[in-house]
Each structure stands twice: as structure tokens, then as C-alpha cells.
PDB file of C-alpha atoms in Angstrom:
ATOM      1  CA  MET A   1      20.394 -38.435 -39.142  1.00 47.00           C
ATOM      2  CA  SER A   2      22.874 -38.902 -42.014  1.00 49.00           C
ATOM      3  CA  SER A   3      26.175 -37.088 -42.123  1.00 49.00           C
ATOM      4  CA  ASP A   4      25.007 -35.098 -45.190  1.00 52.00           C
ATOM      5  CA  ARG A   5      21.844 -33.960 -43.389  1.00 53.00           C
ATOM      6  CA  ALA A   6      23.830 -32.998 -40.280  1.00 54.00           C
ATOM      7  CA  ALA A   7      26.124 -30.848 -42.378  1.00 55.00           C
ATOM      8  CA  GLU A   8      23.311 -28.790 -43.852  1.00 64.00           C
ATOM      9  CA  PRO A   9      23.209 -25.149 -42.727  1.00 76.00           C
ATOM     10  CA  LEU A  10      20.631 -24.279 -40.100  1.00 76.00           C
ATOM     11  CA  ASP A  11      18.936 -21.832 -42.496  1.00 74.00           C
ATOM     12  CA  THR A  12      18.335 -24.625 -44.993  1.00 79.00           C
ATOM     13  CA  LEU A  13      16.813 -26.864 -42.335  1.00 77.00           C
ATOM     14  CA  LEU A  14      14.540 -24.075 -41.116  1.00 76.00           C
ATOM     15  CA  ALA A  15      13.413 -23.266 -44.654  1.00 76.00           C
ATOM     16  CA  ARG A  16      12.587 -26.914 -45.288  1.00 76.00           C
ATOM     17  CA  ALA A  17      10.670 -27.192 -41.998  1.00 76.00           C
ATOM     18  CA  HIS A  18       8.739 -24.021 -42.860  1.00 74.00           C
ATOM     19  CA  GLU A  19       7.807 -25.438 -46.274  1.00 69.00           C
ATOM     20  CA  GLN A  20       6.641 -28.717 -44.776  1.00 68.00           C
ATOM     21  CA  LEU A  21       4.597 -26.900 -42.165  1.00 71.00           C
ATOM     22  CA  GLY A  22       2.909 -24.826 -44.891  1.00 67.00           C
ATOM     23  CA  ILE A  23       2.002 -27.974 -46.815  1.00 63.00           C
ATOM     24  CA  ALA A  24       0.557 -29.582 -43.697  1.00 61.00           C
ATOM     25  CA  VAL A  25      -1.518 -26.502 -42.871  1.00 64.00           C
ATOM     26  CA  TYR A  26      -2.809 -26.218 -46.428  1.00 57.00           C
ATOM     27  CA  ASP A  27      -3.744 -29.906 -46.569  1.00 60.00           C
ATOM     28  CA  GLY A  28      -5.523 -29.642 -43.240  1.00 59.00           C
ATOM     29  CA  LEU A  29      -7.564 -26.643 -44.335  1.00 57.00           C
ATOM     30  CA  MET A  30      -8.524 -28.155 -47.648  1.00 57.00           C
ATOM     31  CA  SER A  31      -9.574 -31.399 -46.015  1.00 56.00           C
ATOM     32  CA  ARG A  32     -12.102 -29.396 -43.984  1.00 54.00           C
ATOM     33  CA  GLY A  33     -13.679 -27.625 -46.939  1.00 54.00           C
ATOM     34  CA  GLY A  34     -11.106 -24.904 -47.566  1.00 56.00           C
ATOM     35  CA  PRO A  35     -10.083 -21.752 -45.659  1.00 57.00           C
ATOM     36  CA  PRO A  36     -12.831 -20.323 -43.403  1.00 59.00           C
ATOM     37  CA  GLU A  37     -14.412 -16.974 -44.203  1.00 56.00           C
ATOM     38  CA  LEU A  38     -12.840 -14.213 -42.066  1.00 51.00           C
ATOM     39  CA  ARG A  39     -15.568 -11.810 -41.066  1.00 52.00           C
ATOM     40  CA  ASP A  40     -13.299  -9.623 -38.923  1.00 53.00           C
ATOM     41  CA  PRO A  41      -9.705  -9.893 -40.192  1.00 54.00           C
ATOM     42  CA  GLU A  42      -8.249  -7.492 -37.618  1.00 51.00           C
ATOM     43  CA  GLN A  43      -9.811  -9.373 -34.724  1.00 52.00           C
ATOM     44  CA  VAL A  44      -8.673 -12.740 -36.071  1.00 54.00           C
ATOM     45  CA  LEU A  45      -5.156 -11.438 -36.643  1.00 61.00           C
ATOM     46  CA  GLY A  46      -5.060 -10.009 -33.127  1.00 55.00           C
ATOM     47  CA  ARG A  47      -6.086 -13.322 -31.610  1.00 53.00           C
ATOM     48  CA  MET A  48      -3.529 -15.203 -33.681  1.00 60.00           C
ATOM     49  CA  LEU A  49      -0.743 -12.839 -32.646  1.00 60.00           C
ATOM     50  CA  ALA A  50      -1.763 -13.064 -28.981  1.00 52.00           C
ATOM     51  CA  ALA A  51      -1.809 -16.877 -29.139  1.00 54.00           C
ATOM     52  CA  VAL A  52       1.616 -16.990 -30.809  1.00 59.00           C
ATOM     53  CA  HIS A  53       2.981 -14.561 -28.202  1.00 53.00           C
ATOM     54  CA  ARG A  54       1.721 -16.688 -25.318  1.00 51.00           C
ATOM     55  CA  ARG A  55       3.071 -19.921 -26.801  1.00 56.00           C
ATOM     56  CA  THR A  56       6.434 -18.326 -27.535  1.00 61.00           C
ATOM     57  CA  GLY A  57       6.590 -17.035 -23.967  1.00 54.00           C
ATOM     58  CA  ASP A  58       5.782 -20.480 -22.577  1.00 51.00           C
ATOM     59  CA  ALA A  59       8.491 -22.040 -24.730  1.00 57.00           C
ATOM     60  CA  VAL A  60      11.091 -19.490 -23.631  1.00 54.00           C
ATOM     61  CA  VAL A  61      10.227 -19.938 -19.947  1.00 48.00           C
ATOM     62  CA  THR A  62      10.426 -23.727 -20.303  1.00 50.00           C
ATOM     63  CA  ARG A  63      13.781 -23.491 -22.064  1.00 50.00           C
ATOM     64  CA  LEU A  64      15.218 -21.143 -19.454  1.00 47.00           C
ATOM     65  CA  GLY A  65      13.990 -23.360 -16.650  1.00 45.00           C
ATOM     66  CA  ARG A  66      15.578 -26.378 -18.297  1.00 47.00           C
ATOM     67  CA  ASN A  67      18.934 -24.673 -18.794  1.00 47.00           C
ATOM     68  CA  ARG A  68      19.125 -22.899 -15.443  1.00 38.00           C
ATOM     69  CA  ARG A  69      21.052 -24.682 -12.732  1.00 37.00           C
ATOM     70  CA  GLY A  70      20.184 -23.614  -9.224  1.00 35.00           C
ATOM     71  CA  PRO A  71      19.293 -19.970  -9.932  1.00 33.00           C
ATOM     72  CA  SER A  72      20.163 -17.469  -7.281  1.00 36.00           C
ATOM     73  CA  ALA A  73      17.588 -15.001  -6.038  1.00 36.00           C
ATOM     74  CA  ALA A  74      19.502 -12.192  -7.727  1.00 38.00           C
ATOM     75  CA  VAL A  75      19.350 -13.881 -11.145  1.00 31.00           C
ATOM     76  CA  VAL A  76      15.633 -14.562 -10.882  1.00 33.00           C
ATOM     77  CA  ALA A  77      14.966 -11.039  -9.648  1.00 37.00           C
ATOM     78  CA  GLY A  78      17.012  -9.475 -12.405  1.00 39.00           C
ATOM     79  CA  SER A  79      15.162 -11.356 -15.109  1.00 36.00           C
ATOM     80  CA  ALA A  80      11.754 -10.270 -13.845  1.00 43.00           C
ATOM     81  CA  ALA A  81      12.392  -6.600 -13.090  1.00 46.00           C
ATOM     82  CA  PRO A  82      11.987  -4.241 -16.043  1.00 53.00           C
ATOM     83  CA  ALA A  83      14.664  -1.798 -17.068  1.00 46.00           C
ATOM     84  CA  ASP A  84      14.435   1.792 -15.908  1.00 55.00           C
ATOM     85  CA  GLY A  85      11.355   3.487 -17.326  1.00 76.00           C
ATOM     86  CA  LEU A  86      10.090   0.383 -19.135  1.00 82.00           C
ATOM     87  CA  LEU A  87       6.544   0.885 -17.829  1.00 89.00           C
ATOM     88  CA  MET A  88       6.519   4.380 -19.330  1.00 90.00           C
ATOM     89  CA  GLN A  89       7.368   2.836 -22.699  1.00 88.00           C
ATOM     90  CA  ARG A  90       4.077   0.976 -22.792  1.00 89.00           C
ATOM     91  CA  PRO A  91       1.353   2.659 -24.921  1.00 90.00           C
ATOM     92  CA  ALA A  92      -0.284   5.599 -23.172  1.00 91.00           C
ATOM     93  CA  SER A  93      -3.712   4.209 -24.045  1.00 90.00           C
ATOM     94  CA  VAL A  94      -2.958   0.997 -22.132  1.00 90.00           C
ATOM     95  CA  ARG A  95      -1.448   2.830 -19.150  1.00 92.00           C
ATOM     96  CA  LEU A  96      -4.503   5.069 -18.935  1.00 92.00           C
ATOM     97  CA  LYS A  97      -7.083   2.337 -19.373  1.00 89.00           C
ATOM     98  CA  TYR A  98      -5.549   0.170 -16.669  1.00 90.00           C
ATOM     99  CA  ARG A  99      -4.158   2.879 -14.395  1.00 92.00           C
ATOM    100  CA  GLU A 100      -6.608   2.099 -11.590  1.00 92.00           C
ATOM    101  CA  GLN A 101      -5.588  -1.576 -11.507  1.00 91.00           C
ATOM    102  CA  ALA A 102      -1.916  -0.583 -11.560  1.00 93.00           C
ATOM    103  CA  MET A 103      -2.363   1.937  -8.745  1.00 94.00           C
ATOM    104  CA  ASN A 104      -4.300  -0.589  -6.663  1.00 93.00           C
ATOM    105  CA  CYS A 105      -1.471  -3.044  -7.190  1.00 93.00           C
ATOM    106  CA  ALA A 106       1.057  -0.453  -6.008  1.00 94.00           C
ATOM    107  CA  ARG A 107      -1.014   0.242  -2.878  1.00 94.00           C
ATOM    108  CA  ARG A 108      -1.167  -3.478  -2.070  1.00 94.00           C
ATOM    109  CA  TYR A 109       2.600  -3.749  -2.118  1.00 94.00           C
ATOM    110  CA  TRP A 110       3.069  -0.464  -0.255  1.00 94.00           C
ATOM    111  CA  PRO A 111       0.565  -0.587   2.638  1.00 93.00           C
ATOM    112  CA  LEU A 112       3.187   0.936   4.911  1.00 92.00           C
ATOM    113  CA  ASN A 113       6.331   2.955   4.344  1.00 94.00           C
ATOM    114  CA  VAL A 114       8.827   0.090   4.449  1.00 95.00           C
ATOM    115  CA  GLU A 115      11.651   2.507   3.680  1.00 95.00           C
ATOM    116  CA  THR A 116      10.979   4.320   6.960  1.00 95.00           C
ATOM    117  CA  VAL A 117      10.449   1.071   8.879  1.00 96.00           C
ATOM    118  CA  MET A 118      13.767  -0.394   7.786  1.00 96.00           C
ATOM    119  CA  GLY A 119      15.556   2.923   8.233  1.00 96.00           C
ATOM    120  CA  ARG A 120      14.470   3.032  11.864  1.00 96.00           C
ATOM    121  CA  ALA A 121      15.581  -0.566  12.347  1.00 96.00           C
ATOM    122  CA  VAL A 122      19.033   0.297  11.002  1.00 96.00           C
ATOM    123  CA  GLU A 123      19.259   3.301  13.342  1.00 96.00           C
ATOM    124  CA  ALA A 124      18.249   1.210  16.359  1.00 95.00           C
ATOM    125  CA  VAL A 125      20.914  -1.408  15.737  1.00 95.00           C
ATOM    126  CA  GLN A 126      23.562   1.235  15.013  1.00 94.00           C
ATOM    127  CA  ASP A 127      22.777   2.831  18.379  1.00 94.00           C
ATOM    128  CA  LEU A 128      23.001  -0.612  20.001  1.00 93.00           C
ATOM    129  CA  ILE A 129      26.429  -1.228  18.458  1.00 93.00           C
ATOM    130  CA  ALA A 130      27.657   2.166  19.680  1.00 92.00           C
ATOM    131  CA  GLY A 131      26.445   1.378  23.204  1.00 91.00           C
ATOM    132  CA  LEU A 132      28.034  -2.073  23.212  1.00 91.00           C
ATOM    133  CA  GLU A 133      31.374  -0.636  22.099  1.00 89.00           C
ATOM    134  CA  GLU A 134      31.211   1.637  25.147  1.00 88.00           C
ATOM    135  CA  GLU A 135      29.881  -1.243  27.285  1.00 86.00           C
ATOM    136  CA  ARG A 136      26.872   0.825  28.209  1.00 88.00           C
ATOM    137  CA  LEU A 137      23.259   0.097  27.295  1.00 87.00           C
ATOM    138  CA  SER A 138      20.198   2.244  27.762  1.00 87.00           C
ATOM    139  CA  ASP A 139      17.307   0.920  29.831  1.00 87.00           C
ATOM    140  CA  THR A 140      15.077   1.281  26.765  1.00 91.00           C
ATOM    141  CA  THR A 141      17.325  -0.694  24.410  1.00 90.00           C
ATOM    142  CA  CYS A 142      15.474  -3.983  24.821  1.00 91.00           C
ATOM    143  CA  ASP A 143      12.039  -2.387  24.323  1.00 93.00           C
ATOM    144  CA  ARG A 144      13.307  -0.569  21.251  1.00 94.00           C
ATOM    145  CA  LEU A 145      14.530  -3.818  19.707  1.00 94.00           C
ATOM    146  CA  LEU A 146      11.182  -5.453  20.446  1.00 94.00           C
ATOM    147  CA  ARG A 147       9.484  -2.651  18.514  1.00 95.00           C
ATOM    148  CA  VAL A 148      11.945  -3.209  15.655  1.00 95.00           C
ATOM    149  CA  SER A 149      11.068  -6.910  15.605  1.00 95.00           C
ATOM    150  CA  SER A 150       7.368  -6.076  15.594  1.00 96.00           C
ATOM    151  CA  SER A 151       7.739  -3.627  12.712  1.00 96.00           C
ATOM    152  CA  MET A 152       9.705  -6.189  10.710  1.00 96.00           C
ATOM    153  CA  GLY A 153       6.822  -8.591  11.273  1.00 96.00           C
ATOM    154  CA  ARG A 154       4.585  -6.095   9.469  1.00 95.00           C
ATOM    155  CA  VAL A 155       6.995  -6.109   6.523  1.00 96.00           C
ATOM    156  CA  LEU A 156       6.828  -9.914   6.426  1.00 95.00           C
ATOM    157  CA  ALA A 157       3.053  -9.588   5.997  1.00 94.00           C
ATOM    158  CA  LEU A 158       3.434  -7.866   2.620  1.00 94.00           C
ATOM    159  CA  PRO A 159       1.384  -9.618  -0.098  1.00 90.00           C
ATOM    160  CA  GLU A 160       2.680 -12.500  -2.157  1.00 84.00           C
ATOM    161  CA  HIS A 161       2.761 -12.609  -5.926  1.00 79.00           C
ATOM    162  CA  VAL A 162      -0.591 -12.865  -7.682  1.00 74.00           C
ATOM    163  CA  GLN A 163      -0.797 -14.599 -11.061  1.00 72.00           C
ATOM    164  CA  LEU A 164      -3.446 -12.775 -13.058  1.00 65.00           C
ATOM    165  CA  PRO A 165      -5.504 -14.584 -15.703  1.00 65.00           C
ATOM    166  CA  LEU A 166      -4.036 -14.474 -19.189  1.00 59.00           C
ATOM    167  CA  ALA A 167      -5.592 -11.836 -21.404  1.00 53.00           C
ATOM    168  CA  LEU A 168      -4.689  -9.453 -24.186  1.00 46.00           C
ATOM    169  CA  ALA A 169      -2.574  -6.283 -24.007  1.00 47.00           C
ATOM    170  CA  GLY A 170      -4.250  -4.569 -21.069  1.00 53.00           C
ATOM    171  CA  TYR A 171      -3.918  -7.294 -18.487  1.00 57.00           C
ATOM    172  CA  ASP A 172      -0.466  -8.137 -19.765  1.00 82.00           C
ATOM    173  CA  TYR A 173       0.484  -4.643 -18.618  1.00 87.00           C
ATOM    174  CA  VAL A 174      -1.088  -5.157 -15.203  1.00 89.00           C
ATOM    175  CA  GLN A 175       0.744  -8.477 -14.919  1.00 87.00           C
ATOM    176  CA  GLU A 176       3.989  -6.686 -15.721  1.00 89.00           C
ATOM    177  CA  VAL A 177       3.295  -4.238 -12.901  1.00 93.00           C
ATOM    178  CA  GLU A 178       2.450  -7.133 -10.582  1.00 92.00           C
ATOM    179  CA  ASP A 179       5.634  -9.011 -11.478  1.00 91.00           C
ATOM    180  CA  TYR A 180       7.805  -5.913 -11.053  1.00 93.00           C
ATOM    181  CA  LEU A 181       6.465  -5.047  -7.607  1.00 95.00           C
ATOM    182  CA  SER A 182       6.343  -8.635  -6.363  1.00 94.00           C
ATOM    183  CA  THR A 183       9.962  -9.235  -7.383  1.00 93.00           C
ATOM    184  CA  CYS A 184      11.124  -6.291  -5.284  1.00 95.00           C
ATOM    185  CA  THR A 185       8.856  -7.356  -2.419  1.00 96.00           C
ATOM    186  CA  GLU A 186      10.103 -10.952  -2.424  1.00 95.00           C
ATOM    187  CA  ARG A 187      13.718  -9.804  -2.146  1.00 96.00           C
ATOM    188  CA  LEU A 188      12.821  -7.447   0.685  1.00 97.00           C
ATOM    189  CA  VAL A 189      10.796 -10.035   2.599  1.00 96.00           C
ATOM    190  CA  ALA A 190      13.556 -12.651   2.267  1.00 96.00           C
ATOM    191  CA  GLN A 191      16.155 -10.257   3.672  1.00 96.00           C
ATOM    192  CA  VAL A 192      13.879  -9.032   6.485  1.00 97.00           C
ATOM    193  CA  ARG A 193      13.063 -12.637   7.443  1.00 96.00           C
ATOM    194  CA  ARG A 194      16.769 -13.401   7.862  1.00 96.00           C
ATOM    195  CA  SER A 195      17.287 -10.230   9.885  1.00 96.00           C
ATOM    196  CA  LYS A 196      14.310 -10.891  12.154  1.00 96.00           C
ATOM    197  CA  GLN A 197      15.419 -14.443  12.804  1.00 96.00           C
ATOM    198  CA  LEU A 198      18.868 -13.208  13.797  1.00 95.00           C
ATOM    199  CA  LEU A 199      17.349 -10.574  16.087  1.00 95.00           C
ATOM    200  CA  ASP A 200      14.817 -12.865  17.768  1.00 94.00           C
ATOM    201  CA  SER A 201      16.832 -16.060  18.086  1.00 93.00           C
ATOM    202  CA  GLU A 202      20.403 -14.848  18.609  1.00 92.00           C
ATOM    203  CA  LEU A 203      20.435 -11.263  19.863  1.00 93.00           C
ATOM    204  CA  SER A 204      17.356 -10.983  22.087  1.00 91.00           C
ATOM    205  CA  PRO A 205      18.329 -13.933  24.373  1.00 90.00           C
ATOM    206  CA  TYR A 206      21.380 -11.951  25.512  1.00 87.00           C
ATOM    207  CA  PHE A 207      19.080  -9.491  27.285  1.00 85.00           C
ATOM    208  CA  TYR A 208      17.583 -12.253  29.434  1.00 82.00           C
ATOM    209  CA  GLY A 209      20.802 -13.978  30.455  1.00 76.00           C
ATOM    210  CA  PRO A 210      22.278 -13.852  33.963  1.00 75.00           C
ATOM    211  CA  GLU A 211      25.007 -11.466  32.829  1.00 75.00           C
ATOM    212  CA  VAL A 212      25.803  -9.349  29.795  1.00 71.00           C
ATOM    213  CA  SER A 213      28.248 -10.761  27.264  1.00 81.00           C
ATOM    214  CA  TRP A 214      29.437  -7.574  25.645  1.00 85.00           C
ATOM    215  CA  LEU A 215      31.629  -9.269  23.052  1.00 88.00           C
ATOM    216  CA  GLY A 216      28.973 -11.801  22.036  1.00 88.00           C
ATOM    217  CA  MET A 217      26.243  -9.156  21.766  1.00 90.00           C
ATOM    218  CA  LEU A 218      28.519  -6.894  19.756  1.00 92.00           C
ATOM    219  CA  GLU A 219      29.382  -9.613  17.264  1.00 92.00           C
ATOM    220  CA  VAL A 220      25.729 -10.552  16.688  1.00 93.00           C
ATOM    221  CA  SER A 221      24.693  -6.887  16.532  1.00 94.00           C
ATOM    222  CA  GLN A 222      27.259  -6.161  13.844  1.00 94.00           C
ATOM    223  CA  ASP A 223      26.003  -9.095  11.781  1.00 94.00           C
ATOM    224  CA  LEU A 224      22.453  -7.857  12.269  1.00 95.00           C
ATOM    225  CA  GLY A 225      23.494  -4.356  11.217  1.00 94.00           C
ATOM    226  CA  ASP A 226      24.921  -5.716   7.956  1.00 95.00           C
ATOM    227  CA  ASP A 227      21.727  -7.676   7.256  1.00 95.00           C
ATOM    228  CA  LEU A 228      19.536  -4.673   7.970  1.00 96.00           C
ATOM    229  CA  ASP A 229      21.602  -2.506   5.642  1.00 96.00           C
ATOM    230  CA  LEU A 230      20.813  -4.964   2.851  1.00 95.00           C
ATOM    231  CA  ALA A 231      17.136  -5.026   3.857  1.00 96.00           C
ATOM    232  CA  HIS A 232      17.047  -1.230   3.791  1.00 96.00           C
ATOM    233  CA  ARG A 233      18.454  -1.240   0.253  1.00 96.00           C
ATOM    234  CA  GLU A 234      15.708  -3.642  -0.817  1.00 96.00           C
ATOM    235  CA  ALA A 235      13.146  -1.329   0.793  1.00 96.00           C
ATOM    236  CA  LEU A 236      14.541   1.528  -1.291  1.00 96.00           C
ATOM    237  CA  SER A 237      14.224  -0.628  -4.423  1.00 95.00           C
ATOM    238  CA  LEU A 238      10.572  -1.327  -3.648  1.00 96.00           C
ATOM    239  CA  SER A 239      10.001   2.373  -3.015  1.00 96.00           C
ATOM    240  CA  ARG A 240      11.460   3.221  -6.428  1.00 95.00           C
ATOM    241  CA  ALA A 241       9.343   0.513  -8.083  1.00 95.00           C
ATOM    242  CA  VAL A 242       6.147   1.899  -6.538  1.00 96.00           C
ATOM    243  CA  ALA A 243       7.133   5.403  -7.642  1.00 95.00           C
ATOM    244  CA  GLU A 244       7.682   4.150 -11.189  1.00 95.00           C
ATOM    245  CA  VAL A 245       4.231   2.550 -11.271  1.00 96.00           C
ATOM    246  CA  GLU A 246       2.678   5.783 -10.011  1.00 95.00           C
ATOM    247  CA  GLU A 247       4.605   7.776 -12.615  1.00 94.00           C
ATOM    248  CA  ALA A 248       3.454   5.515 -15.442  1.00 95.00           C
ATOM    249  CA  SER A 249      -0.118   5.832 -14.142  1.00 94.00           C
ATOM    250  CA  THR A 250      -0.191   9.624 -13.904  1.00 93.00           C
ATOM    251  CA  ASP A 251       2.198  11.129 -16.487  1.00 93.00           C
ATOM    252  CA  PHE A 252       0.424  11.570 -19.833  1.00 94.00           C
ATOM    253  CA  ARG A 253       2.180  14.696 -21.067  1.00 93.00           C
ATOM    254  CA  GLY A 254       2.354  14.666 -24.851  1.00 92.00           C
ATOM    255  CA  ALA A 255       0.326  11.445 -25.102  1.00 93.00           C
ATOM    256  CA  ASP A 256      -2.104  10.735 -27.933  1.00 93.00           C
ATOM    257  CA  LEU A 257      -5.330   9.630 -26.200  1.00 92.00           C
ATOM    258  CA  GLN A 258      -7.789  10.498 -28.965  1.00 91.00           C
ATOM    259  CA  GLN A 259      -8.874   6.896 -29.529  1.00 88.00           C
ATOM    260  CA  VAL A 260      -9.179   5.947 -25.842  1.00 89.00           C
ATOM    261  CA  ASN A 261     -12.619   5.306 -24.363  1.00 89.00           C
ATOM    262  CA  LEU A 262     -12.553   7.385 -21.180  1.00 89.00           C
ATOM    263  CA  ASP A 263     -15.951   6.281 -19.876  1.00 88.00           C
ATOM    264  CA  GLY A 264     -15.461   4.939 -16.359  1.00 86.00           C
ATOM    265  CA  VAL A 265     -11.758   5.832 -16.250  1.00 88.00           C
ATOM    266  CA  ASP A 266     -10.615   7.666 -13.112  1.00 89.00           C
ATOM    267  CA  LEU A 267      -8.767  10.708 -14.439  1.00 92.00           C
ATOM    268  CA  GLU A 268      -8.138  12.481 -11.130  1.00 92.00           C
ATOM    269  CA  GLY A 269      -4.466  13.280 -10.612  1.00 92.00           C
ATOM    270  CA  ILE A 270      -3.437  12.755 -14.235  1.00 93.00           C
ATOM    271  CA  ARG A 271      -0.684  15.117 -15.410  1.00 93.00           C
ATOM    272  CA  TRP A 272      -0.896  16.421 -18.960  1.00 93.00           C
ATOM    273  CA  ASP A 273       0.015  19.423 -21.092  1.00 92.00           C
ATOM    274  CA  ALA A 274      -1.054  21.247 -24.216  1.00 90.00           C
ATOM    275  CA  SER A 275       0.518  18.577 -26.440  1.00 93.00           C
ATOM    276  CA  THR A 276      -1.703  15.858 -24.957  1.00 94.00           C
ATOM    277  CA  SER A 277      -4.484  14.843 -27.369  1.00 93.00           C
ATOM    278  CA  TRP A 278      -7.875  13.960 -25.844  1.00 94.00           C
ATOM    279  CA  PRO A 279     -11.018  12.587 -27.494  1.00 93.00           C
ATOM    280  CA  SER A 280     -12.889  15.553 -28.976  1.00 92.00           C
ATOM    281  CA  GLU A 281     -15.953  15.022 -26.769  1.00 93.00           C
ATOM    282  CA  TRP A 282     -13.769  15.080 -23.647  1.00 93.00           C
ATOM    283  CA  THR A 283     -11.500  18.029 -24.368  1.00 91.00           C
ATOM    284  CA  GLU A 284     -13.712  20.705 -22.830  1.00 92.00           C
ATOM    285  CA  ARG A 285     -14.447  18.647 -19.730  1.00 92.00           C
ATOM    286  CA  ILE A 286     -10.755  17.916 -19.192  1.00 93.00           C
ATOM    287  CA  TRP A 287      -9.867  21.606 -19.387  1.00 92.00           C
ATOM    288  CA  GLU A 288     -12.642  22.503 -16.957  1.00 91.00           C
ATOM    289  CA  ALA A 289     -11.510  19.866 -14.456  1.00 92.00           C
ATOM    290  CA  SER A 290      -7.826  20.774 -14.605  1.00 92.00           C
ATOM    291  CA  LEU A 291      -5.574  23.163 -12.747  1.00 90.00           C
ATOM    292  CA  ALA A 292      -2.108  24.413 -13.594  1.00 89.00           C
ATOM    293  CA  ALA A 293       0.557  22.427 -11.764  1.00 82.00           C
ATOM    294  CA  SER A 294       3.075  24.156  -9.528  1.00 79.00           C
ATOM    295  CA  THR A 295       5.996  23.137 -11.746  1.00 72.00           C
ATOM    296  CA  GLY A 296       5.588  26.218 -13.950  1.00 66.00           C
ATOM    297  CA  GLU A 297       6.363  24.166 -17.065  1.00 75.00           C
ATOM    298  CA  GLY A 298       2.939  24.186 -18.724  1.00 83.00           C
ATOM    299  CA  GLU A 299       1.875  21.097 -16.827  1.00 90.00           C
ATOM    300  CA  LEU A 300      -1.779  20.539 -15.884  1.00 92.00           C
ATOM    301  CA  VAL A 301      -3.388  18.224 -13.352  1.00 93.00           C
ATOM    302  CA  VAL A 302      -6.903  16.809 -13.611  1.00 93.00           C
ATOM    303  CA  GLY A 303      -8.911  17.471 -10.459  1.00 88.00           C
ATOM    304  CA  ALA A 304     -11.770  15.549  -8.879  1.00 74.00           C
ATOM    305  CA  LYS A 305     -14.364  17.906 -10.332  1.00 60.00           C
ATOM    306  CA  PRO A 306     -14.527  20.932 -12.641  1.00 46.00           C
ATOM    307  CA  SER A 307     -12.372  23.772 -11.400  1.00 43.00           C
ATOM    308  CA  ASP A 308     -13.796  27.150 -10.392  1.00 43.00           C
ATOM    309  CA  SER A 309     -10.694  28.885 -11.706  1.00 44.00           C
ATOM    310  CA  THR A 310      -9.725  29.296 -15.328  1.00 41.00           C
ATOM    311  CA  VAL A 311      -6.607  27.699 -16.758  1.00 43.00           C
ATOM    312  CA  PRO A 312      -4.535  30.305 -18.623  1.00 41.00           C
ATOM    313  CA  ALA A 313      -4.877  30.029 -22.379  1.00 37.00           C
ATOM    314  CA  ASP A 314      -1.097  30.187 -22.874  1.00 42.00           C
ATOM    315  CA  ILE A 315      -0.462  26.976 -20.888  1.00 42.00           C
TER     316      ILE A 315
END
């Protein structure tokens, strides 16, 4: 490249590249008999935009991967997790249409209450530390730690990330849910794996030795307590992520759903209010199947079947 060309502003270079690309596209079309007839312009435009979006995403991911040097788990996790309430910012029509897939995804990543499991593990180790500081252990301490190890094994069995097939807007939303939950789960599983290894390989052998080493057990127990505190925080993060998915899948107060095809959509448990707009042919059925929520704020909840009671007209 000449020195004059190198000195050109970036905007000039981009404009020239854009012009050359336009010429190449035009020549290519004309060489094939001219521009094709567009029978469905909106559909063609949608496909073009989706293709450009996917290619742009691939390019960005490739560039980030090329520039990233030894990413830490925290950096990777932070880039994948959406900001607070981002799922709720997706169109209500998409959230409603794919709510069942999103809820199923949340149930896969929350087959057990990991917040409770890790909370009990923290309590068990805190009690162990207190006993070791007093040089007095309960006869049930060892069995309790074995149960903690077993429960952590259940956390390690949480599902791994699933890469869904590429599709248009709807499945992109489900993939976003999948990525969000799996990111939280991966951090939790990694921390629990470290904690379980410390418990099984370094702490448990003390209980089977010829004599108790109070100082050694205390040191390992304190390290384990610190690790479990971190694991408990990750469990709380996963709990919040699941709650956010459930919120995005149930809260449709004030949403405009007039153009949504509700055939086959599970509406049970959906929260809505008088400002929610339903398709005209569904409005009566929705009112009949709904009950006033206990919040007292004009909120309604869709039931499994038409309600026997009447919803007040001033809701």
C-alpha cells in the first residue's frame, strides 16, 4: 500500500469499498439476467436481515476469540449473561410464543433447589469449624459431611449447555435463555466441583486416621467453608436467573398481543391486566379463564380452565 493510500481517512476507504461492492453486485445480477422478481418483499427482506445478523455475529465472535488471551471464567460468564431485565425487553409476542420452551429450559437447569442444597452445605461446614475450634466433634459429623458430598454430586449432574439450531427471532430468544441459564450453571458446577474435591480428598480422610489432627482439619475446613460460600453465591445467581426466565414467561401486563396466534399456546399462569391487548377472538375466553390476582393492583391470572367466578368489571 502506498503512503498516500495509507494516509486516506477510514471513511474514504469504506466509501470506496462500498462503491466497489455495489458495482460487483450489480454486474453479478446483470450477468444472470437482471434482478430476480421479488414475490414476497417482506419475507425476502426478513431472510436477508437474518442472514446478515448471523454473519455479523459469527464475525464478532471470531474477532473476540482472536483478540482474547486466556479468558477467565468471569470474563466469559459476564459476556454471556444478559443485563438485568434484558429478557423482559424482548417483544411480548416472542416471549409468549416461546414461553413453554423457555419454561422447560428453566426446569432443566433447576431440577432441584440448589440454593437450599448449597445453603445446607455451608451450614454443615460452619458447624464443623465451630466444633473443631472447641476440639469437640459430634458423632454425626462424618455422616453429615457424607450427605453434603452426596448432595453436591447432584449439583454436578446439572445439564450442560445445549446449542440450539439456528433459526429466526423465536429460537434466538430460546437460545438466549439457554445461554443465560447455562452460564450461571457452569459457574456453579465449577465451584461445587472444587469444593467437593476438597471435601472428599482432603477433609474426609481425617475422619479415618488413627488420631484426630485438630489443626489440620480446621485449616482444611476453613478453606472448604470459603469455597462453599462462593458456591452458594453462584447458586443464588442461578436462582435469580431462573426467576427472571419465569418472569419473562408469565408477565404480560400491558402487552400488545393482538397479532399473536394463540392456537396451541399454553396460557395457564400468565399475568395480565386491563391494558393487555388480546386477539379479538380470544378476549372473551381469556376473561372467562382468568381470576383476579391477590396483589390487589388490577392484575389477572389465566387459569387452567374457565373460571366459575366473575372477574369484577372495574379490574
